[in-house]
Each structure stands twice: as structure tokens, then as C-alpha cells.
Amino acid sequence: MRKRFVISFLAGCTMTVLAACSPGEQAEPAVTETAQESVETENSGETETEETAAEPGEMDETPGAGGDALVVYFSWSGNTRSVAEEIEAQTGADVFEIVPAEPYTDDYDTLLEIAQEEQAAEARPEIADSVENWEDYEVIYLGYPNWWGDMPMILYSFLDSYDLSGKTVAPFVTSGGSGFSGTIGTIESLEPGAEVLEGLSLGSSQAAQPEEAVAQWLEELGLN
Ligand SMILES: Cc1cc2nc3c(=O)[nH]c(=O)nc-3n(C[C@H](O)[C@H](O)[C@H](O)COP(=O)(O)O)c2cc1C
């Protein structure tokens, strides 16, 4: 899967589609039909969701909903942000965006190189801000784009900085077709004291309209 992506990704990089990948847009990644077809679609079916919101004045005891949950995400071109905001909307969780202290380039081709260099160097890019009241959160929705078959290195910075022992982690990824690659296993090995749940993987184009996939995922996990 990864090899196939890399080939199509590199092929795509030489084409004009890269113009659609500037930050802040819902970028269409540089992928071919083959890679798009391979996007995991298991969460894209129709979903009926039950209304679980608490009545006014009533505490919502659902784990993962409301004040005990935090959405932590990194996003360069907006796809993962779109999913993060949908999780926030459906759960009422707080949100922490991982923002690099030194902003990444706006140029897609340059970013591809930088990301690869960071990976090779096992870099730990500095995060601009920090999470307040970390100990209050029981459920962490952890989202990131797939970068070269791995998490962006700034996710490693985050996992190095925060202890997730005793917390429940619900990972979500957006990608051009590779899905999580091996990253759930990586999170499990970096955070052995955390319970890592089944993740949500969306293709870049699915990320623009994540409502149903998010609702179904949360329901399956019992988090909403
Ligand atoms: C540096 C870089 C490396 C990427 N590597 C992969 C990859 O290995 N596999 C893949 O499927 N998509 C890859 N992509 C595509 C992104 O995972 C995809 O566009 C994602 O939705 C971007 O999320 P964002 O908009 O939240 O930044 C890469 C994108 C970038 C910028």
C-alpha cells in the first residue's frame, strides 16, 4: 500500500494538481485513482445516530463526550482540521491544535522535502503552545495527516511531551490513500499505559464532509 502510494504520490507531485495543496484549503492530495480507490471506506456507510445529548442542567456521563475529552490534532492543509472540528461538534470536546513554533512552509513541494528530512533526522519540532489542565482529560482524540507513511514528526514531539497513561486514545488520520500505515502500533508502543481504540481513517476528499463517518465511528466506539 505504502509503496503504491509513494509511486503515485511522486508521480502526482510532478503534475499540476499540486496547486490545490496550499495550506488553509481542503487540499486534494497528489494521488492517482489507484490511491484514491484504496482509501479505507469502512466508515463511509449510512449511519443512524441516536440523540444522546444531555438535557440542560444534566451531566453527560458518556465517556468521550463533553468536558473529559480533548481533540488534539495537527493539520497542514486543513483536511485533518475538518475532521477534528466535526468531532468537536459531535462530542463537545475541547480542542488543542498542535501548531509548530516555527511554521512550516506554504509550498507543498518544499514541505515534502522538509517532512522527509525531519523523518530521517528523527526530529522533534517544537510545539508553539501547551495543553492546559491535561490531567483533567480522560479521552484524547488524536488526529494527524499521514506524512510519508508515518505521523508528522511533531506528533512525536507531542507524544514525548505528554503522558497518556490511563487515558483512552481515539486516533484519526487523513491521507491520500495510505490510511494509518503503522502509526496506531507506533502510538501503542510509545504510550503503553494508554488504551488505544480503533481509529478513523479518511481520504483527503472524504475529510471535507466527515459527518457520517465521524458519527458512525463515535457510535461504534461508544464515545457519543
Ligand atoms: C509531506 C507530506 C507527505 C505525505 N505523505 C503521504 C503518504 O505517505 N501517504 C498518503 O496517503 N498521503 C500522504 N500525504 C497526503 C496527506 O496525508 C493528505 O493530503 C492529508 O489529508 C493532509 O492532511 P492535512 O490537510 O490535515 O494536512 C502527504 C502529504 C504531505 C504534505
mmCIF file of C-alpha atoms and ligand atoms in Angstrom:
data_model
loop_
_atom_site.group_PDB
_atom_site.id
_atom_site.type_symbol
_atom_site.label_atom_id
_atom_site.label_comp_id
_atom_site.label_asym_id
_atom_site.label_seq_id
_atom_site.Cartn_x
_atom_site.Cartn_y
_atom_site.Cartn_z
ATOM 1 C CA MET A 1 0.000 0.000 0.000
ATOM 2 C CA ARG A 2 2.672 2.498 1.011
ATOM 3 C CA LYS A 3 4.877 1.650 -1.926
ATOM 4 C CA ARG A 4 1.935 2.123 -4.259
ATOM 5 C CA PHE A 5 1.147 5.470 -2.661
ATOM 6 C CA VAL A 6 4.687 6.708 -2.849
ATOM 7 C CA ILE A 7 4.851 5.932 -6.540
ATOM 8 C CA SER A 8 1.565 7.633 -7.298
ATOM 9 C CA PHE A 9 2.358 10.416 -4.836
ATOM 10 C CA LEU A 10 5.646 11.211 -6.530
ATOM 11 C CA ALA A 11 4.005 10.962 -9.933
ATOM 12 C CA GLY A 12 1.329 13.317 -8.730
ATOM 13 C CA CYS A 13 3.897 15.723 -7.372
ATOM 14 C CA THR A 14 5.106 16.468 -10.864
ATOM 15 C CA MET A 15 1.652 17.373 -12.028
ATOM 16 C CA THR A 16 -0.416 20.468 -11.726
ATOM 17 C CA VAL A 17 -2.674 19.053 -9.013
ATOM 18 C CA LEU A 18 -0.138 20.275 -6.512
ATOM 19 C CA ALA A 19 -1.530 23.745 -6.956
ATOM 20 C CA ALA A 20 -4.549 22.599 -4.937
ATOM 21 C CA CYS A 21 -2.447 21.789 -1.909
ATOM 22 C CA SER A 22 -1.803 25.138 -0.338
ATOM 23 C CA PRO A 23 -2.498 25.390 3.384
ATOM 24 C CA GLY A 24 -5.891 26.516 4.509
ATOM 25 C CA GLU A 25 -7.631 24.780 1.618
ATOM 26 C CA GLN A 26 -9.322 21.416 1.651
ATOM 27 C CA ALA A 27 -6.446 20.107 -0.374
ATOM 28 C CA GLU A 28 -6.849 17.402 -2.929
ATOM 29 C CA PRO A 29 -3.686 15.382 -2.475
ATOM 30 C CA ALA A 30 -1.392 14.391 -5.249
ATOM 31 C CA VAL A 31 -2.792 10.917 -5.692
ATOM 32 C CA THR A 32 -3.944 8.862 -8.590
ATOM 33 C CA GLU A 33 -7.222 6.998 -8.943
ATOM 34 C CA THR A 34 -5.470 3.881 -7.691
ATOM 35 C CA ALA A 35 -4.537 5.501 -4.432
ATOM 36 C CA GLN A 36 -7.944 7.093 -4.026
ATOM 37 C CA GLU A 37 -9.629 3.749 -4.539
ATOM 38 C CA SER A 38 -7.512 2.237 -1.825
ATOM 39 C CA VAL A 39 -8.729 4.703 0.790
ATOM 40 C CA GLU A 40 -10.346 2.825 3.628
ATOM 41 C CA THR A 41 -14.076 3.153 3.222
ATOM 42 C CA GLU A 42 -15.326 1.033 6.078
ATOM 43 C CA ASN A 43 -16.631 4.061 7.908
ATOM 44 C CA SER A 44 -18.352 5.697 4.991
ATOM 45 C CA GLY A 45 -21.699 3.872 5.141
ATOM 46 C CA GLU A 46 -25.046 5.289 6.126
ATOM 47 C CA THR A 47 -25.387 5.709 9.834
ATOM 48 C CA GLU A 48 -28.371 6.346 12.034
ATOM 49 C CA THR A 49 -27.288 8.081 15.199
ATOM 50 C CA GLU A 50 -29.277 8.259 18.375
ATOM 51 C CA GLU A 51 -29.705 11.554 20.150
ATOM 52 C CA THR A 52 -27.547 11.279 23.252
ATOM 53 C CA ALA A 53 -27.185 14.904 24.275
ATOM 54 C CA ALA A 54 -27.794 15.579 27.916
ATOM 55 C CA GLU A 55 -30.809 17.612 28.964
ATOM 56 C CA PRO A 56 -29.987 21.127 30.160
ATOM 57 C CA GLY A 57 -28.633 21.011 33.673
ATOM 58 C CA GLU A 58 -27.889 17.298 33.383
ATOM 59 C CA MET A 59 -24.321 15.953 33.292
ATOM 60 C CA ASP A 60 -23.481 13.982 30.167
ATOM 61 C CA GLU A 61 -21.878 10.824 31.517
ATOM 62 C CA THR A 62 -20.914 9.408 28.119
ATOM 63 C CA PRO A 63 -17.154 8.859 28.109
ATOM 64 C CA GLY A 64 -15.557 10.910 25.365
ATOM 65 C CA ALA A 65 -18.331 13.463 25.249
ATOM 66 C CA GLY A 66 -18.144 16.843 26.912
ATOM 67 C CA GLY A 67 -15.608 18.063 29.417
ATOM 68 C CA ASP A 68 -13.445 14.967 29.865
ATOM 69 C CA ALA A 69 -12.435 14.751 26.208
ATOM 70 C CA LEU A 70 -9.867 16.664 24.189
ATOM 71 C CA VAL A 71 -9.360 16.683 20.433
ATOM 72 C CA VAL A 72 -5.638 17.056 19.712
ATOM 73 C CA TYR A 73 -4.694 17.458 16.074
ATOM 74 C CA PHE A 74 -2.123 18.688 13.601
ATOM 75 C CA SER A 75 -3.116 19.764 10.111
ATOM 76 C CA TRP A 76 -1.157 21.493 7.387
ATOM 77 C CA SER A 77 -3.712 21.875 4.611
ATOM 78 C CA GLY A 78 -6.973 21.630 6.531
ATOM 79 C CA ASN A 79 -8.210 18.069 5.978
ATOM 80 C CA THR A 80 -7.457 16.796 9.465
ATOM 81 C CA ARG A 81 -8.773 20.080 10.892
ATOM 82 C CA SER A 82 -12.091 19.442 9.190
ATOM 83 C CA VAL A 83 -12.391 16.042 10.896
ATOM 84 C CA ALA A 84 -11.239 17.486 14.236
ATOM 85 C CA GLU A 85 -13.886 20.180 14.084
ATOM 86 C CA GLU A 86 -16.549 17.590 13.313
ATOM 87 C CA ILE A 87 -15.512 15.528 16.335
ATOM 88 C CA GLU A 88 -15.656 18.710 18.422
ATOM 89 C CA ALA A 89 -19.142 19.477 17.081
ATOM 90 C CA GLN A 90 -20.466 15.986 17.760
ATOM 91 C CA THR A 91 -18.906 15.452 21.190
ATOM 92 C CA GLY A 92 -18.491 18.907 22.690
ATOM 93 C CA ALA A 93 -14.859 18.017 23.409
ATOM 94 C CA ASP A 94 -12.245 20.710 23.931
ATOM 95 C CA VAL A 95 -9.709 21.212 21.151
ATOM 96 C CA PHE A 96 -5.944 21.643 21.069
ATOM 97 C CA GLU A 97 -4.306 22.272 17.714
ATOM 98 C CA ILE A 98 -0.659 21.280 17.512
ATOM 99 C CA VAL A 99 0.936 24.338 15.942
ATOM 100 C CA PRO A 100 4.660 24.301 15.164
ATOM 101 C CA ALA A 101 6.652 27.012 16.936
ATOM 102 C CA GLU A 102 8.377 27.525 13.601
ATOM 103 C CA PRO A 103 5.679 27.492 10.922
ATOM 104 C CA TYR A 104 6.034 25.087 8.032
ATOM 105 C CA THR A 105 6.489 26.412 4.531
ATOM 106 C CA ASP A 106 3.396 27.192 2.457
ATOM 107 C CA ASP A 107 4.938 25.418 -0.510
ATOM 108 C CA TYR A 108 3.848 21.834 -0.989
ATOM 109 C CA ASP A 109 6.940 20.573 -2.808
ATOM 110 C CA THR A 110 9.211 22.120 -0.207
ATOM 111 C CA LEU A 111 7.114 20.605 2.560
ATOM 112 C CA LEU A 112 7.505 17.143 1.044
ATOM 113 C CA GLU A 113 11.265 17.510 1.315
ATOM 114 C CA ILE A 114 11.205 19.016 4.789
ATOM 115 C CA ALA A 115 8.944 16.266 6.087
ATOM 116 C CA GLN A 116 11.231 13.619 4.690
ATOM 117 C CA GLU A 117 14.287 15.288 6.192
ATOM 118 C CA GLU A 118 12.585 15.572 9.581
ATOM 119 C CA GLN A 119 11.697 11.904 9.443
ATOM 120 C CA ALA A 120 15.244 10.858 8.552
ATOM 121 C CA ALA A 121 16.656 13.027 11.362
ATOM 122 C CA GLU A 122 14.027 11.806 13.868
ATOM 123 C CA ALA A 123 13.371 15.478 14.502
ATOM 124 C CA ARG A 124 11.156 16.737 17.291
ATOM 125 C CA PRO A 125 9.796 20.070 16.017
ATOM 126 C CA GLU A 126 8.846 22.392 18.842
ATOM 127 C CA ILE A 127 5.146 22.931 19.573
ATOM 128 C CA ALA A 128 4.075 26.568 19.988
ATOM 129 C CA ASP A 129 1.602 26.123 22.816
ATOM 130 C CA SER A 130 0.774 23.648 25.557
ATOM 131 C CA VAL A 131 -2.364 21.921 26.789
ATOM 132 C CA GLU A 132 -3.925 23.366 29.915
ATOM 133 C CA ASN A 133 -5.324 21.009 32.542
ATOM 134 C CA TRP A 134 -4.015 17.925 30.746
ATOM 135 C CA GLU A 135 -4.746 15.741 33.759
ATOM 136 C CA ASP A 136 -8.475 16.516 33.511
ATOM 137 C CA TYR A 137 -8.903 14.709 30.197
ATOM 138 C CA GLU A 138 -9.752 11.019 30.025
ATOM 139 C CA VAL A 139 -10.288 10.670 26.282
ATOM 140 C CA ILE A 140 -7.900 12.066 23.695
ATOM 141 C CA TYR A 141 -8.972 12.159 20.047
ATOM 142 C CA LEU A 142 -5.603 12.294 18.297
ATOM 143 C CA GLY A 143 -5.578 13.383 14.658
ATOM 144 C CA TYR A 144 -2.883 13.871 12.045
ATOM 145 C CA PRO A 145 -2.200 13.542 8.331
ATOM 146 C CA ASN A 146 -0.162 10.635 7.036
ATOM 147 C CA TRP A 147 3.220 12.033 6.037
ATOM 148 C CA TRP A 148 5.414 9.615 4.164
ATOM 149 C CA GLY A 149 3.830 6.573 5.770
ATOM 150 C CA ASP A 150 4.166 7.914 9.305
ATOM 151 C CA MET A 151 2.923 10.595 11.650
ATOM 152 C CA PRO A 152 4.389 14.055 11.114
ATOM 153 C CA MET A 153 7.357 14.307 13.477
ATOM 154 C CA ILE A 154 5.596 16.994 15.504
ATOM 155 C CA LEU A 155 3.210 14.260 16.682
ATOM 156 C CA TYR A 156 6.240 12.536 18.195
ATOM 157 C CA SER A 157 7.045 15.833 19.903
ATOM 158 C CA PHE A 158 3.558 15.804 21.370
ATOM 159 C CA LEU A 159 3.717 12.179 22.490
ATOM 160 C CA ASP A 160 7.144 12.789 24.037
ATOM 161 C CA SER A 161 5.770 15.749 25.995
ATOM 162 C CA TYR A 162 2.512 14.352 27.357
ATOM 163 C CA ASP A 163 1.922 11.196 29.352
ATOM 164 C CA LEU A 164 -1.134 9.377 28.056
ATOM 165 C CA SER A 165 -1.070 6.665 30.737
ATOM 166 C CA GLY A 166 -4.552 5.874 31.940
ATOM 167 C CA LYS A 167 -6.141 7.803 29.093
ATOM 168 C CA THR A 168 -8.162 6.473 26.200
ATOM 169 C CA VAL A 169 -6.806 7.436 22.783
ATOM 170 C CA ALA A 170 -9.028 7.519 19.704
ATOM 171 C CA PRO A 171 -6.755 8.141 16.707
ATOM 172 C CA PHE A 172 -7.893 9.628 13.401
ATOM 173 C CA VAL A 173 -5.916 10.161 10.227
ATOM 174 C CA THR A 174 -6.393 11.744 6.834
ATOM 175 C CA SER A 175 -4.298 10.638 3.913
ATOM 176 C CA GLY A 176 -4.014 10.331 0.175
ATOM 177 C CA GLY A 177 -4.698 6.611 0.436
ATOM 178 C CA SER A 178 -2.209 5.109 2.856
ATOM 179 C CA GLY A 179 -4.505 5.387 5.870
ATOM 180 C CA PHE A 180 -2.776 4.914 9.206
ATOM 181 C CA SER A 181 0.220 2.989 7.802
ATOM 182 C CA GLY A 182 1.795 1.629 11.013
ATOM 183 C CA THR A 183 1.008 4.594 13.199
ATOM 184 C CA ILE A 184 -1.532 3.045 15.551
ATOM 185 C CA GLY A 185 1.074 0.481 16.549
ATOM 186 C CA THR A 186 3.554 3.311 16.996
ATOM 187 C CA ILE A 187 1.208 5.158 19.343
ATOM 188 C CA GLU A 188 0.617 1.947 21.289
ATOM 189 C CA SER A 189 4.322 1.356 21.734
ATOM 190 C CA LEU A 190 5.063 4.984 22.666
ATOM 191 C CA GLU A 191 2.152 5.117 25.117
ATOM 192 C CA PRO A 192 1.945 1.638 26.674
ATOM 193 C CA GLY A 193 -0.206 2.883 29.535
ATOM 194 C CA ALA A 194 -2.921 4.206 27.229
ATOM 195 C CA GLU A 195 -5.865 2.328 25.813
ATOM 196 C CA VAL A 196 -5.731 2.901 22.061
ATOM 197 C CA LEU A 197 -9.082 2.417 20.338
ATOM 198 C CA GLU A 198 -9.886 1.598 16.742
ATOM 199 C CA GLY A 199 -9.017 4.580 14.567
ATOM 200 C CA LEU A 200 -10.886 6.545 11.927
ATOM 201 C CA SER A 201 -9.147 6.788 8.566
ATOM 202 C CA LEU A 202 -10.470 9.168 5.926
ATOM 203 C CA GLY A 203 -9.158 10.018 2.497
ATOM 204 C CA SER A 204 -8.400 13.654 1.806
ATOM 205 C CA SER A 205 -11.574 14.167 -0.195
ATOM 206 C CA GLN A 206 -13.752 12.382 2.388
ATOM 207 C CA ALA A 207 -12.381 14.727 5.041
ATOM 208 C CA ALA A 208 -14.351 17.641 3.625
ATOM 209 C CA GLN A 209 -17.653 16.002 4.622
ATOM 210 C CA PRO A 210 -16.848 13.817 7.607
ATOM 211 C CA GLU A 211 -20.200 13.999 9.442
ATOM 212 C CA GLU A 212 -21.474 10.481 8.823
ATOM 213 C CA ALA A 213 -18.124 8.756 9.159
ATOM 214 C CA VAL A 214 -17.432 10.547 12.429
ATOM 215 C CA ALA A 215 -20.903 9.789 13.804
ATOM 216 C CA GLN A 216 -20.575 6.105 12.937
ATOM 217 C CA TRP A 217 -17.086 5.861 14.389
ATOM 218 C CA LEU A 218 -18.091 7.529 17.656
ATOM 219 C CA GLU A 219 -21.095 5.281 17.934
ATOM 220 C CA GLU A 220 -19.027 2.139 17.316
ATOM 221 C CA LEU A 221 -16.555 3.221 19.979
ATOM 222 C CA GLY A 222 -19.351 4.067 22.398
ATOM 223 C CA LEU A 223 -17.981 7.578 22.720
ATOM 224 C CA ASN A 224 -21.105 9.503 21.786
HETATM 225 C C1 LIG B 1 4.722 15.892 3.459
HETATM 226 C C2 LIG B 1 3.553 15.059 3.039
HETATM 227 C C3 LIG B 1 3.678 13.694 2.958
HETATM 228 C C4 LIG B 1 2.566 12.904 2.629
HETATM 229 N N1 LIG B 1 2.730 11.557 2.609
HETATM 230 C C5 LIG B 1 1.640 10.787 2.381
HETATM 231 C C6 LIG B 1 1.752 9.361 2.419
HETATM 232 O O1 LIG B 1 2.803 8.789 2.663
HETATM 233 N N2 LIG B 1 0.633 8.650 2.175
HETATM 234 C C7 LIG B 1 -0.568 9.243 1.902
HETATM 235 O O2 LIG B 1 -1.545 8.550 1.679
HETATM 236 N N3 LIG B 1 -0.699 10.589 1.868
HETATM 237 C C8 LIG B 1 0.365 11.370 2.086
HETATM 238 N N4 LIG B 1 0.243 12.727 2.067
HETATM 239 C C9 LIG B 1 -1.072 13.327 1.822
HETATM 240 C C10 LIG B 1 -1.713 13.767 3.148
HETATM 241 O O3 LIG B 1 -1.706 12.699 4.090
HETATM 242 C C11 LIG B 1 -3.162 14.177 2.931
HETATM 243 O O4 LIG B 1 -3.271 15.158 1.937
HETATM 244 C C12 LIG B 1 -3.770 14.670 4.225
HETATM 245 O O5 LIG B 1 -5.179 14.647 4.132
HETATM 246 C C13 LIG B 1 -3.326 16.073 4.566
HETATM 247 O O6 LIG B 1 -3.898 16.419 5.811
HETATM 248 P P1 LIG B 1 -3.970 17.944 6.290
HETATM 249 O O7 LIG B 1 -4.810 18.689 5.258
HETATM 250 O O8 LIG B 1 -4.675 17.876 7.594
HETATM 251 O O9 LIG B 1 -2.605 18.481 6.361
HETATM 252 C C14 LIG B 1 1.333 13.516 2.342
HETATM 253 C C15 LIG B 1 1.233 14.914 2.372
HETATM 254 C C16 LIG B 1 2.314 15.673 2.723
HETATM 255 C C17 LIG B 1 2.193 17.177 2.784
#
